[in-house]
Amino acid sequence: MTSITSPPQQAAPPAARPAPERPPEPPPPAVETFAVPMPGTENGTPAALPDNGAQAAAGADGAPGYRIGLMLPLRSEPLRVAAEAVRDGFMAAWERDRAGIAVTVIETGDATQDVLAVYAATLEQQDMVVGPLARSAVTAVAASPLVLKPTIALNHPDGRGETTLPAQMMVIGLSIEDEARQAASWAAREQPGAIAYVLSNPAQYQRRSASAFAAQWQRLGRAAKTADLTVLNGYLNDAELVQLRARLQAEPSAVVFAALDTDQARQLRVALQAPPLGDIPVYGTSSLNPGKARQLPGPELDGVRLLDLPWQIQRDHPAVMVYPQPLGKDADMERLYALGIDAFRVAHEIARNAQRKQQADFQLDGVTGQLKVHFGNGPAAFERRMLPAVYKNGVPLPAAAAQP
């Protein structure tokens, strides 16, 4: 899973807290008010919608539905495809459970000031905002004084451990760092007393993954050693792999965390399995699962443990089967589609509690994991537990199903 970041901008985000000025009056945000055909259906027929600018969803008593603005960077060339994947998943979930909910899809571009202006205008017309998607946009909104209505951000702000979010904002974005921390806890339970070798490639998000694993491993009182592996044209350096084998041979008990892509992990596993090392446990994140279309048959990765979304690992799960499967998307776009589904489900549950004037405390069996939500009384809290999986016959399967 890769990160969603905005393209570089010349203007810095607005300063935090001391009463920044309200953004200038924006031009009316671009609003899409159509029903999205079910992904993967060429001739899908959208549901008929009224011409009044909001998607129909009145309550049983005829009262207007709860209004949700889905704010995505659909005018951003670098982020448009990712935004479309989230939108498609969100609308697929809305099509299944649309009673009492009106959804308006609102476009933004890349610029921070554009995002803030559109966000401010959206708050005047909607009861809740789902978005933004880009990390820099979430950072700017979180630092502004504008967050006065429920806002479900689809990414984490910069400095997430140091940023205090407004009480009305909750972050539900996918996080490679969260996956790595969960992998560390999993490995620590299964490999007591082992030293961890934390391996990373030069990609920035993989280095973040490696750092998160090492920090959690050490927080659990375990020893960790880190190494950046050289990658040239997709191949790991042979001399470095030989050195790694020598270091692992000297360890009485070791575990490897591979912050690598699938092809690099396959090379690593082949190098480690040669005698006399034997079977050294290897753990990783969703970056070790390239998606069904790119999985290769063969035993090289068998036994490698990873964390991923139920959407990717457990297609026969009841929470997954009820939604249409998008065709032609790569693994990362499928994960964003799944994020869109769960974003709607979380927003819908918060909306139901808001209409009853209750705080929201609930759990969901989501397509991105087991979700736990607290919203509406003090700081919001969100937790996602990913699905443990193990490679078997070249395919990652739920950990329980992969056992012999």
Short mmCIF file of C-alpha atoms in Angstrom, two decimals:
data_model
loop_
_atom_site.label_atom_id
_atom_site.label_comp_id
_atom_site.label_asym_id
_atom_site.label_seq_id
_atom_site.Cartn_x
_atom_site.Cartn_y
_atom_site.Cartn_z
CA MET A 1 0.00 0.00 0.00
CA THR A 2 1.43 3.34 -1.01
CA SER A 3 0.81 6.77 0.44
CA ILE A 4 -1.53 9.40 -1.00
CA THR A 5 0.37 12.66 -1.03
CA SER A 6 -0.25 15.93 -2.82
CA PRO A 7 2.11 17.22 -5.51
CA PRO A 8 4.66 19.80 -4.28
CA GLN A 9 3.18 23.28 -3.84
CA GLN A 10 4.83 26.67 -3.74
CA ALA A 11 2.58 27.97 -0.98
CA ALA A 12 2.99 26.56 2.52
CA PRO A 13 -0.06 25.38 4.46
CA PRO A 14 -1.70 27.99 6.66
CA ALA A 15 -0.34 28.41 10.20
CA ALA A 16 -1.94 26.48 12.98
CA ARG A 17 -4.17 27.61 15.79
CA PRO A 18 -3.82 31.39 16.46
CA ALA A 19 -7.11 32.40 14.84
CA PRO A 20 -6.11 32.31 11.16
CA GLU A 21 -8.19 34.35 8.81
CA ARG A 22 -11.12 32.71 7.08
CA PRO A 23 -10.18 31.64 3.54
CA PRO A 24 -11.35 33.99 0.81
CA GLU A 25 -14.78 33.39 -0.65
CA PRO A 26 -14.32 30.46 -3.06
CA PRO A 27 -15.85 29.97 -6.44
CA PRO A 28 -18.69 27.46 -6.14
CA PRO A 29 -17.11 24.02 -5.75
CA ALA A 30 -17.63 21.59 -8.56
CA VAL A 31 -20.36 19.20 -7.50
CA GLU A 32 -21.19 15.85 -9.06
CA THR A 33 -24.70 14.68 -8.32
CA PHE A 34 -25.03 11.39 -10.14
CA ALA A 35 -25.29 7.77 -9.10
CA VAL A 36 -22.09 5.94 -9.94
CA PRO A 37 -22.67 2.68 -11.90
CA MET A 38 -21.52 -0.40 -10.09
CA PRO A 39 -17.80 -0.84 -10.78
CA GLY A 40 -17.02 -3.63 -13.20
CA THR A 41 -20.32 -3.33 -15.07
CA GLU A 42 -19.93 -1.81 -18.49
CA ASN A 43 -23.62 -1.22 -18.98
CA GLY A 44 -24.67 -0.43 -15.43
CA THR A 45 -27.78 1.74 -15.23
CA PRO A 46 -27.52 4.49 -12.59
CA ALA A 47 -30.49 5.03 -10.36
CA ALA A 48 -32.63 7.96 -11.38
CA LEU A 49 -31.84 11.09 -9.38
CA PRO A 50 -33.69 14.36 -8.95
CA ASP A 51 -32.41 17.51 -10.57
CA ASN A 52 -32.20 19.50 -7.35
CA GLY A 53 -28.47 18.98 -6.81
CA ALA A 54 -28.45 16.36 -4.02
CA GLN A 55 -28.83 12.63 -4.30
CA ALA A 56 -32.24 11.57 -3.03
CA ALA A 57 -32.50 9.97 0.37
CA ALA A 58 -35.43 11.24 2.40
CA GLY A 59 -36.34 9.74 5.74
CA ALA A 60 -39.45 7.67 6.30
CA ASP A 61 -41.35 10.77 7.40
CA GLY A 62 -40.41 12.64 4.24
CA ALA A 63 -37.84 14.81 6.04
CA PRO A 64 -34.64 15.66 4.12
CA GLY A 65 -31.90 13.08 4.45
CA TYR A 66 -28.69 13.57 6.41
CA ARG A 67 -26.35 15.36 4.01
CA ILE A 68 -22.85 14.01 3.44
CA GLY A 69 -20.34 15.81 1.23
CA LEU A 70 -17.71 13.47 -0.24
CA MET A 71 -14.79 15.83 -0.93
CA LEU A 72 -12.11 14.35 -3.19
CA PRO A 73 -9.27 15.69 -5.41
CA LEU A 74 -11.01 14.75 -8.65
CA ARG A 75 -9.55 17.85 -10.36
CA SER A 76 -6.00 16.74 -9.49
CA GLU A 77 -4.21 14.98 -12.32
CA PRO A 78 -1.84 13.04 -10.02
CA LEU A 79 -4.59 12.05 -7.55
CA ARG A 80 -7.62 11.71 -9.81
CA VAL A 81 -7.42 7.91 -10.25
CA ALA A 82 -7.04 7.36 -6.49
CA ALA A 83 -9.94 9.76 -5.84
CA GLU A 84 -12.12 7.91 -8.34
CA ALA A 85 -11.39 4.59 -6.63
CA VAL A 86 -12.49 5.98 -3.24
CA ARG A 87 -15.56 7.58 -4.81
CA ASP A 88 -16.60 4.35 -6.52
CA GLY A 89 -16.32 2.37 -3.29
CA PHE A 90 -18.20 5.01 -1.30
CA MET A 91 -21.04 5.12 -3.82
CA ALA A 92 -21.20 1.31 -4.06
CA ALA A 93 -21.79 1.22 -0.30
CA TRP A 94 -24.32 4.08 -0.52
CA GLU A 95 -26.28 2.19 -3.19
CA ARG A 96 -26.74 -0.68 -0.72
CA ASP A 97 -27.81 1.47 2.24
CA ARG A 98 -28.99 4.83 0.98
CA ALA A 99 -32.15 5.37 3.06
CA GLY A 100 -32.02 8.67 4.91
CA ILE A 101 -28.63 9.69 3.45
CA ALA A 102 -28.03 12.30 0.72
CA VAL A 103 -24.54 12.23 -0.81
CA THR A 104 -22.94 15.00 -2.85
CA VAL A 105 -19.57 14.39 -4.53
CA ILE A 106 -17.47 17.57 -4.36
CA GLU A 107 -14.32 18.11 -6.40
CA THR A 108 -11.12 19.81 -5.31
CA GLY A 109 -7.74 20.35 -6.90
CA ASP A 110 -4.26 20.15 -5.40
CA ALA A 111 -3.70 23.61 -3.91
CA THR A 112 -4.11 23.93 -0.15
CA GLN A 113 -6.06 27.20 -0.40
CA ASP A 114 -8.43 25.58 -2.89
CA VAL A 115 -9.04 22.68 -0.52
CA LEU A 116 -9.68 25.00 2.44
CA ALA A 117 -12.03 27.21 0.45
CA VAL A 118 -14.03 24.27 -0.90
CA TYR A 119 -14.13 22.69 2.56
CA ALA A 120 -15.49 25.92 4.09
CA ALA A 121 -18.17 26.18 1.41
CA THR A 122 -19.10 22.50 1.81
CA LEU A 123 -19.67 22.90 5.55
CA GLU A 124 -22.39 25.45 4.84
CA GLN A 125 -24.34 22.96 2.72
CA GLN A 126 -23.64 19.56 4.32
CA ASP A 127 -24.06 17.94 7.74
CA MET A 128 -20.82 15.95 7.41
CA VAL A 129 -17.72 15.99 5.21
CA VAL A 130 -15.86 12.84 4.18
CA GLY A 131 -12.38 13.88 3.00
CA PRO A 132 -9.87 15.20 2.18
CA LEU A 133 -7.75 12.40 0.72
CA ALA A 134 -4.25 13.87 0.29
CA ARG A 135 -1.99 14.04 3.35
CA SER A 136 -1.18 17.74 2.88
CA ALA A 137 -4.89 18.59 2.52
CA VAL A 138 -5.75 16.72 5.73
CA THR A 139 -2.91 18.55 7.50
CA ALA A 140 -4.21 21.93 6.34
CA VAL A 141 -7.82 21.25 7.35
CA ALA A 142 -6.77 19.84 10.74
CA ALA A 143 -4.71 22.99 11.44
CA SER A 144 -7.52 25.37 10.45
CA PRO A 145 -10.32 26.72 12.68
CA LEU A 146 -12.93 25.49 10.20
CA VAL A 147 -13.71 22.01 11.56
CA LEU A 148 -17.09 22.69 13.16
CA LYS A 149 -19.01 19.71 11.76
CA PRO A 150 -18.21 15.97 11.64
CA THR A 151 -15.30 15.41 9.26
CA ILE A 152 -13.95 11.98 8.35
CA ALA A 153 -10.47 12.40 6.88
CA LEU A 154 -9.25 9.73 4.46
CA ASN A 155 -5.56 10.14 5.24
CA HIS A 156 -3.33 10.96 8.19
CA PRO A 157 -1.91 14.45 8.74
CA ASP A 158 1.82 15.13 8.76
CA GLY A 159 3.31 14.54 12.19
CA ARG A 160 0.37 12.35 13.15
CA GLY A 161 1.82 11.49 16.54
CA GLU A 162 2.27 15.16 17.38
CA THR A 163 -0.87 16.66 15.79
CA THR A 164 -3.93 17.23 17.96
CA LEU A 165 -7.00 16.81 15.78
CA PRO A 166 -10.11 18.96 16.21
CA ALA A 167 -12.80 17.16 18.21
CA GLN A 168 -15.05 16.97 15.15
CA MET A 169 -12.38 15.31 12.96
CA MET A 170 -11.62 11.60 12.78
CA VAL A 171 -8.94 10.00 10.60
CA ILE A 172 -9.65 6.60 9.01
CA GLY A 173 -6.97 6.48 6.31
CA LEU A 174 -5.05 3.32 5.48
CA SER A 175 -1.61 3.40 7.09
CA ILE A 176 1.48 1.37 6.27
CA GLU A 177 2.86 2.36 9.69
CA ASP A 178 -0.17 0.90 11.49
CA GLU A 179 0.26 -2.33 9.51
CA ALA A 180 3.94 -2.49 10.51
CA ARG A 181 3.14 -1.97 14.20
CA GLN A 182 0.53 -4.71 14.09
CA ALA A 183 3.04 -6.99 12.34
CA ALA A 184 5.55 -6.33 15.14
CA SER A 185 3.01 -7.29 17.81
CA TRP A 186 2.08 -10.42 15.85
CA ALA A 187 5.73 -11.46 15.40
CA ALA A 188 6.49 -10.80 19.07
CA ARG A 189 3.67 -13.15 20.12
CA GLU A 190 4.78 -15.91 17.76
CA GLN A 191 8.57 -15.54 18.14
CA PRO A 192 9.34 -14.93 21.83
CA GLY A 193 12.97 -14.05 22.46
CA ALA A 194 13.84 -13.50 18.79
CA ILE A 195 15.92 -10.59 17.54
CA ALA A 196 14.36 -8.76 14.60
CA TYR A 197 16.21 -7.91 11.41
CA VAL A 198 14.28 -5.01 9.88
CA LEU A 199 15.00 -4.74 6.15
CA SER A 200 13.89 -1.90 3.89
CA ASN A 201 14.27 -0.76 0.30
CA PRO A 202 14.90 2.92 -0.57
CA ALA A 203 11.19 3.81 -1.05
CA GLN A 204 10.15 6.44 1.49
CA TYR A 205 6.94 4.68 2.53
CA GLN A 206 8.85 1.43 3.07
CA ARG A 207 11.34 3.22 5.28
CA ARG A 208 8.42 4.58 7.30
CA SER A 209 7.12 1.02 7.56
CA ALA A 210 10.49 -0.27 8.77
CA SER A 211 10.82 2.52 11.34
CA ALA A 212 7.31 1.83 12.69
CA PHE A 213 8.04 -1.90 13.05
CA ALA A 214 11.38 -1.30 14.79
CA ALA A 215 9.87 1.24 17.20
CA GLN A 216 7.00 -1.10 18.15
CA TRP A 217 9.36 -4.08 18.48
CA GLN A 218 11.61 -2.12 20.84
CA ARG A 219 8.56 -0.81 22.71
CA LEU A 220 7.76 -4.45 23.42
CA GLY A 221 11.21 -4.86 24.97
CA ARG A 222 12.81 -6.68 22.02
CA ALA A 223 16.11 -6.04 20.22
CA ALA A 224 16.11 -4.97 16.57
CA LYS A 225 18.72 -4.42 13.90
CA THR A 226 17.95 -2.43 10.75
CA ALA A 227 19.41 -2.49 7.25
CA ASP A 228 18.64 -0.64 4.02
CA LEU A 229 19.03 -2.95 1.03
CA THR A 230 20.30 -1.65 -2.28
CA VAL A 231 17.92 -2.14 -5.21
CA LEU A 232 19.05 -1.86 -8.83
CA ASN A 233 16.52 -2.36 -11.61
CA GLY A 234 14.26 -4.19 -9.17
CA TYR A 235 16.94 -6.61 -7.94
CA LEU A 236 18.46 -6.82 -4.47
CA ASN A 237 22.25 -6.65 -4.21
CA ASP A 238 23.75 -10.17 -4.09
CA ALA A 239 26.70 -9.15 -1.90
CA GLU A 240 24.35 -7.61 0.68
CA LEU A 241 22.25 -10.79 0.74
CA VAL A 242 25.39 -12.87 1.38
CA GLN A 243 26.32 -10.55 4.27
CA LEU A 244 22.79 -10.80 5.66
CA ARG A 245 22.93 -14.60 5.57
CA ALA A 246 26.20 -14.53 7.52
CA ARG A 247 24.72 -12.25 10.18
CA LEU A 248 21.59 -14.39 10.54
CA GLN A 249 23.67 -17.58 10.88
CA ALA A 250 25.27 -16.07 13.98
CA GLU A 251 21.89 -15.47 15.65
CA PRO A 252 20.38 -18.26 17.76
CA SER A 253 16.87 -16.92 17.13
CA ALA A 254 15.92 -14.34 14.52
CA VAL A 255 12.91 -13.00 12.67
CA VAL A 256 12.89 -10.82 9.55
CA PHE A 257 10.57 -7.92 8.79
CA ALA A 258 10.60 -7.24 5.04
CA ALA A 259 9.64 -3.66 4.16
CA LEU A 260 9.97 -4.62 0.49
CA ASP A 261 7.77 -5.21 -2.52
CA THR A 262 6.66 -8.70 -3.52
CA ASP A 263 9.41 -9.39 -6.07
CA GLN A 264 12.13 -8.24 -3.66
CA ALA A 265 10.64 -10.36 -0.87
CA ARG A 266 10.70 -13.36 -3.19
CA GLN A 267 14.43 -12.79 -3.87
CA LEU A 268 15.06 -12.40 -0.14
CA ARG A 269 13.22 -15.60 0.70
CA VAL A 270 15.15 -17.64 -1.89
CA ALA A 271 18.43 -16.32 -0.45
CA LEU A 272 17.42 -17.09 3.14
CA GLN A 273 16.10 -20.58 2.48
CA ALA A 274 19.38 -21.92 1.11
CA PRO A 275 21.10 -24.23 3.65
CA PRO A 276 22.19 -24.01 6.38
CA LEU A 277 19.84 -21.21 7.48
CA GLY A 278 16.62 -23.18 7.23
CA ASP A 279 13.26 -21.52 7.77
CA ILE A 280 13.62 -18.00 9.22
CA PRO A 281 10.21 -16.40 9.89
CA VAL A 282 9.49 -13.46 7.56
CA TYR A 283 6.79 -10.86 8.28
CA GLY A 284 5.55 -7.97 6.21
CA THR A 285 2.69 -5.63 5.34
CA SER A 286 0.23 -5.41 2.46
CA SER A 287 3.12 -4.34 0.21
CA LEU A 288 3.94 -8.07 -0.01
CA ASN A 289 0.61 -8.73 -1.73
CA PRO A 290 0.60 -7.42 -5.33
CA GLY A 291 -3.05 -8.39 -5.87
CA LYS A 292 -4.60 -11.42 -7.51
CA ALA A 293 -3.71 -10.38 -11.07
CA ARG A 294 0.04 -10.23 -10.28
CA GLN A 295 0.44 -13.19 -7.95
CA LEU A 296 2.84 -15.82 -9.27
CA PRO A 297 2.49 -19.56 -8.68
CA GLY A 298 5.34 -21.17 -6.81
CA PRO A 299 6.53 -21.93 -3.28
CA GLU A 300 9.10 -19.13 -2.87
CA LEU A 301 6.89 -17.00 -0.60
CA ASP A 302 5.10 -19.86 1.15
CA GLY A 303 5.08 -19.31 4.91
CA VAL A 304 5.66 -15.55 4.67
CA ARG A 305 3.31 -13.75 7.03
CA LEU A 306 1.68 -10.41 6.20
CA LEU A 307 -1.23 -8.15 7.09
CA ASP A 308 -3.74 -6.95 4.50
CA LEU A 309 -7.38 -5.99 4.08
CA PRO A 310 -10.13 -8.62 4.13
CA TRP A 311 -11.06 -7.15 0.73
CA GLN A 312 -7.78 -8.51 -0.65
CA ILE A 313 -7.40 -11.69 1.38
CA GLN A 314 -10.87 -12.98 2.20
CA ARG A 315 -13.10 -12.52 -0.85
CA ASP A 316 -15.64 -15.01 0.50
CA HIS A 317 -16.19 -13.02 3.71
CA PRO A 318 -19.86 -11.93 4.02
CA ALA A 319 -18.90 -8.26 4.49
CA VAL A 320 -16.86 -8.40 1.27
CA MET A 321 -19.18 -10.47 -0.94
CA VAL A 322 -22.11 -8.03 -0.79
CA TYR A 323 -20.24 -5.33 -2.75
CA PRO A 324 -19.40 -5.36 -6.48
CA GLN A 325 -15.80 -6.19 -7.32
CA PRO A 326 -14.12 -3.54 -9.50
CA LEU A 327 -12.49 -4.78 -12.69
CA GLY A 328 -9.13 -3.65 -14.01
CA LYS A 329 -7.86 -1.90 -10.87
CA ASP A 330 -4.41 -2.60 -9.42
CA ALA A 331 -4.04 -3.72 -5.81
CA ASP A 332 -3.55 -0.24 -4.35
CA MET A 333 -6.61 1.13 -6.16
CA GLU A 334 -8.63 -1.85 -4.94
CA ARG A 335 -7.58 -0.99 -1.39
CA LEU A 336 -8.73 2.60 -1.89
CA TYR A 337 -12.03 1.31 -3.29
CA ALA A 338 -12.40 -0.74 -0.08
CA LEU A 339 -11.53 2.36 1.96
CA GLY A 340 -14.40 4.15 0.21
CA ILE A 341 -16.81 1.37 1.22
CA ASP A 342 -15.82 1.52 4.87
CA ALA A 343 -15.77 5.33 4.83
CA PHE A 344 -19.45 5.31 3.91
CA ARG A 345 -20.31 2.67 6.50
CA VAL A 346 -18.56 4.63 9.26
CA ALA A 347 -20.13 7.92 8.10
CA HIS A 348 -23.57 6.30 7.97
CA GLU A 349 -23.29 4.97 11.52
CA ILE A 350 -22.08 8.32 12.87
CA ALA A 351 -24.95 10.04 11.01
CA ARG A 352 -27.51 7.69 12.58
CA ASN A 353 -26.20 8.47 16.06
CA ALA A 354 -26.10 12.21 15.32
CA GLN A 355 -29.75 12.16 14.25
CA ARG A 356 -30.57 10.54 17.60
CA LYS A 357 -28.32 13.10 19.34
CA GLN A 358 -26.12 10.31 20.66
CA GLN A 359 -22.37 9.83 20.65
CA ALA A 360 -21.14 7.09 18.36
CA ASP A 361 -19.43 4.08 19.95
CA PHE A 362 -19.51 1.07 17.67
CA GLN A 363 -17.54 -1.69 15.96
CA LEU A 364 -17.78 -2.76 12.33
CA ASP A 365 -16.69 -5.92 10.54
CA GLY A 366 -15.29 -3.85 7.69
CA VAL A 367 -13.83 -4.71 4.31
CA THR A 368 -10.59 -2.96 5.43
CA GLY A 369 -10.44 -4.75 8.80
CA GLN A 370 -12.09 -4.84 12.18
CA LEU A 371 -13.05 -1.23 12.93
CA LYS A 372 -13.62 0.39 16.31
CA VAL A 373 -15.03 3.95 16.41
CA HIS A 374 -15.67 6.54 19.10
CA PHE A 375 -17.07 9.88 17.93
CA GLY A 376 -19.10 12.68 19.45
CA ASN A 377 -17.89 13.14 23.02
CA GLY A 378 -14.37 14.52 23.31
CA PRO A 379 -11.56 13.56 20.92
CA ALA A 380 -12.54 11.03 18.25
CA ALA A 381 -10.86 7.61 18.26
CA PHE A 382 -10.53 5.11 15.42
CA GLU A 383 -8.80 1.73 15.32
CA ARG A 384 -8.42 -0.74 12.44
CA ARG A 385 -7.19 -4.29 12.99
CA MET A 386 -5.87 -5.78 9.77
CA LEU A 387 -6.29 -9.41 8.70
CA PRO A 388 -3.28 -11.70 9.35
CA ALA A 389 -2.42 -13.82 6.31
CA VAL A 390 0.16 -16.42 5.31
CA TYR A 391 1.35 -17.34 1.82
CA LYS A 392 0.44 -20.86 0.67
CA ASN A 393 1.02 -22.14 -2.87
CA GLY A 394 1.87 -18.60 -3.97
CA VAL A 395 -1.37 -17.06 -2.62
CA PRO A 396 -1.86 -15.13 0.66
CA LEU A 397 -4.65 -16.75 2.69
CA PRO A 398 -6.17 -15.87 6.08
CA ALA A 399 -3.71 -17.15 8.67
CA ALA A 400 -6.11 -19.76 10.06
CA ALA A 401 -6.94 -21.09 6.58
CA ALA A 402 -3.25 -21.38 5.66
CA GLN A 403 -2.52 -23.86 8.42
CA PRO A 404 -1.98 -27.48 7.25
#
